[in-house]
Amino acid sequence: MDLGISGKRALVCASSKGLGLGCAEALAEAGVNLVMNARGAEALEASAQAIRDRHGVDVVTVAADVATPEGQKQVLDAAQGVDILVTNAGGPPPGMWTDWDREDFIKALDANMLAPIALMKALLPGMMERGWGRVVNITSVSVKSPIPVLGLSNSARAGLTGYVAGTSRQVAGHGVTINNLQPGIHATDRAVALDGGAAKAQGITPEEAQKQRFATIPAGRYGTRQEFGAACAFLCSQHAGFIVGQNILLDGGATNTTM
């Protein structure tokens, strides 16, 4: 399928690895030029060069923390005029409700709610003026099915989801769509960390912890960054203009819900 976005330009956050990298790769395969962002300069540049070599698109890198005002300015200075925005940030640490204080929630909100909102506020007006734009926020399955040990993530991502629900319907008439992708467990560094935490808590090996989680997923495995990226690229395509304000699960069937 021709996604119809060759030659357009996208900002993809947290895209040096994991799901963000999967989105950057899929957009580049569709001919989209990229502004890639992550905190670690070395890994970011390595991923960007691999995409340049494979797909021949233009890639600008910005090593910065978009959870901070300074980082947001750096990224936005490089990303003015983009047609596509993919927001993404690593999830806050797991724990119990007794573990978190106000500052922990502020950090989670800055990374997983307020930063995406700031980027949207900055870039949506240009998209609306040009009459075309796509925004995809990488959130979490926890928005639909809260995960007890991820209370910080549950809270911040639910807040972003509420913001998108209203905002997406205000900009859709200008040819701009905003949607959220809700990943379940994918084969990323985050999954490795969570498997390790579960293993330590239960006194088992990480491999045993992984097998336990496989058993909770009807597909019987973790997702891949490539299939996640393909879903993101479709939402950014010319074919997705009638998909507005949706929360799309990519979890292998793990969340048992009719909505």
C-alpha positions as semicolon CSV with decimal commas, in nm:
position;residue;x (nm);y (nm);z (nm)
1;M;0,000;0,000;0,000
2;D;0,123;0,347;-0,090
3;L;0,079;0,551;0,227
4;G;0,086;0,875;0,029
5;I;0,325;1,055;0,262
6;S;0,653;1,038;0,070
7;G;0,832;1,372;0,098
8;K;0,656;1,477;0,416
9;R;0,850;1,550;0,734
10;A;0,803;1,400;1,079
11;L;0,926;1,457;1,433
12;V;0,958;1,126;1,618
13;C;1,044;1,151;1,987
14;A;1,242;0,894;2,184
15;S;1,333;0,727;1,858
16;S;1,685;0,596;1,912
17;K;1,547;0,254;2,007
18;G;1,232;0,065;2,095
19;L;0,888;0,163;1,973
20;G;0,998;0,512;1,873
21;L;1,264;0,366;1,648
22;G;1,008;0,131;1,498
23;C;0,791;0,431;1,408
24;A;1,086;0,622;1,262
25;E;1,188;0,323;1,049
26;A;0,836;0,268;0,916
27;L;0,790;0,635;0,829
28;A;1,130;0,645;0,656
29;E;1,034;0,337;0,455
30;A;0,730;0,536;0,337
31;G;0,961;0,817;0,221
32;V;0,917;1,054;0,513
33;N;1,208;1,278;0,615
34;L;1,274;1,274;0,987
35;V;1,366;1,477;1,289
36;M;1,470;1,212;1,542
37;N;1,500;1,290;1,910
38;A;1,633;1,104;2,212
39;R;1,838;1,185;2,520
40;G;2,144;0,977;2,429
41;A;2,338;1,129;2,141
42;E;2,546;0,824;2,049
43;A;2,259;0,576;2,018
44;L;2,046;0,838;1,844
45;E;2,302;0,912;1,575
46;A;2,368;0,542;1,518
47;S;1,999;0,475;1,460
48;A;1,964;0,782;1,238
49;Q;2,258;0,679;1,021
50;A;2,116;0,329;0,979
51;I;1,790;0,483;0,856
52;R;1,974;0,719;0,618
53;D;2,172;0,429;0,475
54;R;1,872;0,202;0,430
55;H;1,602;0,444;0,314
56;G;1,786;0,745;0,174
57;V;1,572;1,000;0,356
58;D;1,693;1,316;0,527
59;V;1,735;1,270;0,902
60;V;1,810;1,547;1,153
61;T;1,898;1,441;1,507
62;V;1,836;1,636;1,827
63;A;1,977;1,491;2,148
64;A;1,764;1,650;2,418
65;D;1,520;1,569;2,697
66;V;1,175;1,678;2,579
67;A;1,046;1,655;2,935
68;T;1,227;1,985;3,000
69;P;1,150;2,330;2,855
70;E;1,507;2,355;2,726
71;G;1,481;2,022;2,549
72;Q;1,146;2,111;2,398
73;K;1,291;2,432;2,256
74;Q;1,582;2,245;2,097
75;V;1,350;1,993;1,936
76;L;1,096;2,250;1,819
77;D;1,367;2,470;1,667
78;A;1,462;2,175;1,445
79;A;1,107;2,058;1,377
80;Q;0,925;2,370;1,263
81;G;0,698;2,294;0,970
82;V;0,673;1,918;1,025
83;D;0,365;1,743;0,891
84;I;0,373;1,454;1,137
85;L;0,438;1,439;1,512
86;V;0,495;1,115;1,701
87;T;0,526;1,172;2,075
88;N;0,690;0,914;2,295
89;A;0,870;0,892;2,627
90;G;0,995;0,616;2,849
91;G;0,754;0,515;3,121
92;P;0,810;0,612;3,485
93;P;0,939;0,348;3,727
94;P;0,709;0,080;3,869
95;G;0,624;0,057;4,236
96;M;0,347;0,056;4,494
97;W;0,115;0,344;4,579
98;T;0,309;0,398;4,901
99;D;0,632;0,461;4,709
100;W;0,537;0,784;4,530
101;D;0,540;1,143;4,647
102;R;0,434;1,462;4,474
103;E;0,768;1,503;4,294
104;D;0,739;1,155;4,145
105;F;0,403;1,245;3,995
106;I;0,536;1,576;3,864
107;K;0,818;1,395;3,682
108;A;0,571;1,147;3,532
109;L;0,339;1,425;3,420
110;D;0,626;1,624;3,267
111;A;0,743;1,330;3,057
112;N;0,421;1,150;2,971
113;M;0,156;1,422;2,963
114;L;0,285;1,779;2,962
115;A;0,567;1,729;2,708
116;P;0,337;1,579;2,441
117;I;0,087;1,858;2,504
118;A;0,359;2,123;2,465
119;L;0,473;1,973;2,135
120;M;0,118;1,956;2,004
121;K;0,045;2,315;2,103
122;A;0,357;2,429;1,921
123;L;0,312;2,227;1,600
124;L;-0,064;2,195;1,550
125;P;-0,117;2,556;1,432
126;G;0,117;2,507;1,135
127;M;-0,049;2,179;1,041
128;M;-0,391;2,343;1,059
129;E;-0,277;2,634;0,846
130;R;-0,147;2,395;0,579
131;G;-0,465;2,186;0,598
132;W;-0,297;1,853;0,674
133;G;-0,128;1,693;0,971
134;R;-0,097;1,377;1,172
135;V;-0,022;1,333;1,544
136;V;0,029;0,993;1,703
137;N;0,092;0,967;2,076
138;I;0,249;0,648;2,206
139;T;0,070;0,591;2,537
140;S;0,003;0,255;2,703
141;V;-0,244;-0,027;2,739
142;S;-0,268;0,091;3,100
143;V;-0,502;0,371;2,987
144;K;-0,772;0,111;2,918
145;S;-0,664;-0,145;3,176
146;P;-0,462;0,011;3,462
147;I;-0,159;-0,184;3,576
148;P;-0,130;-0,181;3,958
149;V;0,249;-0,141;3,976
150;L;0,249;0,136;3,712
151;G;0,042;0,393;3,897
152;L;0,258;0,684;3,781
153;S;0,218;0,580;3,418
154;N;-0,154;0,508;3,461
155;S;-0,211;0,859;3,592
156;A;-0,003;1,062;3,346
157;R;-0,110;0,875;3,034
158;A;-0,477;0,888;3,128
159;G;-0,441;1,266;3,156
160;L;-0,293;1,287;2,807
161;T;-0,572;1,068;2,673
162;G;-0,833;1,307;2,811
163;Y;-0,657;1,603;2,652
164;V;-0,645;1,429;2,313
165;A;-1,013;1,334;2,332
166;G;-1,115;1,698;2,325
167;T;-0,836;1,851;2,119
168;S;-0,854;1,597;1,835
169;R;-1,213;1,691;1,765
170;Q;-1,131;2,060;1,758
171;V;-0,863;2,027;1,490
172;A;-1,007;1,749;1,271
173;G;-1,193;1,996;1,050
174;H;-0,858;2,142;0,946
175;G;-0,733;1,811;0,806
176;V;-0,535;1,724;1,118
177;T;-0,584;1,398;1,306
178;I;-0,465;1,306;1,655
179;N;-0,474;0,947;1,777
180;N;-0,311;0,737;2,045
181;L;-0,141;0,401;2,009
182;Q;-0,158;0,189;2,325
183;P;0,117;-0,072;2,330
184;G;0,098;-0,379;2,541
185;I;0,419;-0,570;2,600
186;H;0,671;-0,537;2,319
187;A;1,022;-0,674;2,290
188;T;1,199;-0,356;2,405
189;D;1,435;-0,254;2,684
190;R;1,128;-0,161;2,889
191;A;1,002;-0,520;2,870
192;V;1,342;-0,650;2,976
193;A;1,341;-0,418;3,277
194;L;0,990;-0,521;3,380
195;D;1,074;-0,889;3,338
196;G;1,379;-0,835;3,557
197;G;1,172;-0,663;3,824
198;A;0,915;-0,941;3,825
199;A;1,189;-1,203;3,842
200;K;1,352;-1,035;4,141
201;A;1,022;-0,999;4,324
202;Q;0,933;-1,367;4,273
203;G;1,280;-1,514;4,308
204;I;1,277;-1,662;3,957
205;T;1,485;-1,610;3,643
206;P;1,402;-1,336;3,389
207;E;1,332;-1,612;3,135
208;E;1,074;-1,766;3,368
209;A;0,919;-1,425;3,426
210;Q;0,898;-1,374;3,049
211;K;0,725;-1,708;3,001
212;Q;0,471;-1,611;3,266
213;R;0,389;-1,294;3,074
214;F;0,375;-1,479;2,741
215;A;0,101;-1,691;2,899
216;T;-0,111;-1,379;2,961
217;I;-0,103;-1,278;2,593
218;P;-0,335;-1,465;2,356
219;A;-0,083;-1,415;2,074
220;G;0,168;-1,602;2,292
221;R;0,453;-1,358;2,244
222;Y;0,566;-0,999;2,278
223;G;0,503;-0,754;1,997
224;T;0,783;-0,625;1,775
225;R;0,885;-0,269;1,707
226;Q;0,839;-0,330;1,335
227;E;0,470;-0,418;1,358
228;F;0,413;-0,132;1,599
229;G;0,587;0,107;1,361
230;A;0,372;-0,012;1,071
231;A;0,057;0,069;1,267
232;C;0,193;0,414;1,345
233;A;0,282;0,477;0,981
234;F;-0,071;0,386;0,873
235;L;-0,221;0,634;1,119
236;C;0,011;0,896;0,967
237;S;-0,094;0,808;0,612
238;Q;-0,331;0,966;0,363
239;H;-0,570;0,675;0,431
240;A;-0,626;0,760;0,799
241;G;-0,794;1,099;0,768
242;F;-1,124;0,969;0,909
243;I;-0,966;0,819;1,224
244;V;-0,997;1,088;1,492
245;G;-0,932;1,078;1,866
246;Q;-0,900;0,701;1,888
247;N;-0,708;0,482;2,134
248;I;-0,582;0,179;1,947
249;L;-0,458;-0,125;2,138
250;L;-0,158;-0,321;2,015
251;D;-0,134;-0,584;2,286
252;G;-0,172;-0,926;2,125
253;G;-0,522;-0,958;2,270
254;A;-0,410;-0,929;2,632
255;T;-0,673;-0,670;2,725
256;N;-1,016;-0,834;2,735
257;T;-1,250;-0,551;2,640
258;T;-1,529;-0,489;2,391
259;M;-1,446;-0,119;2,346
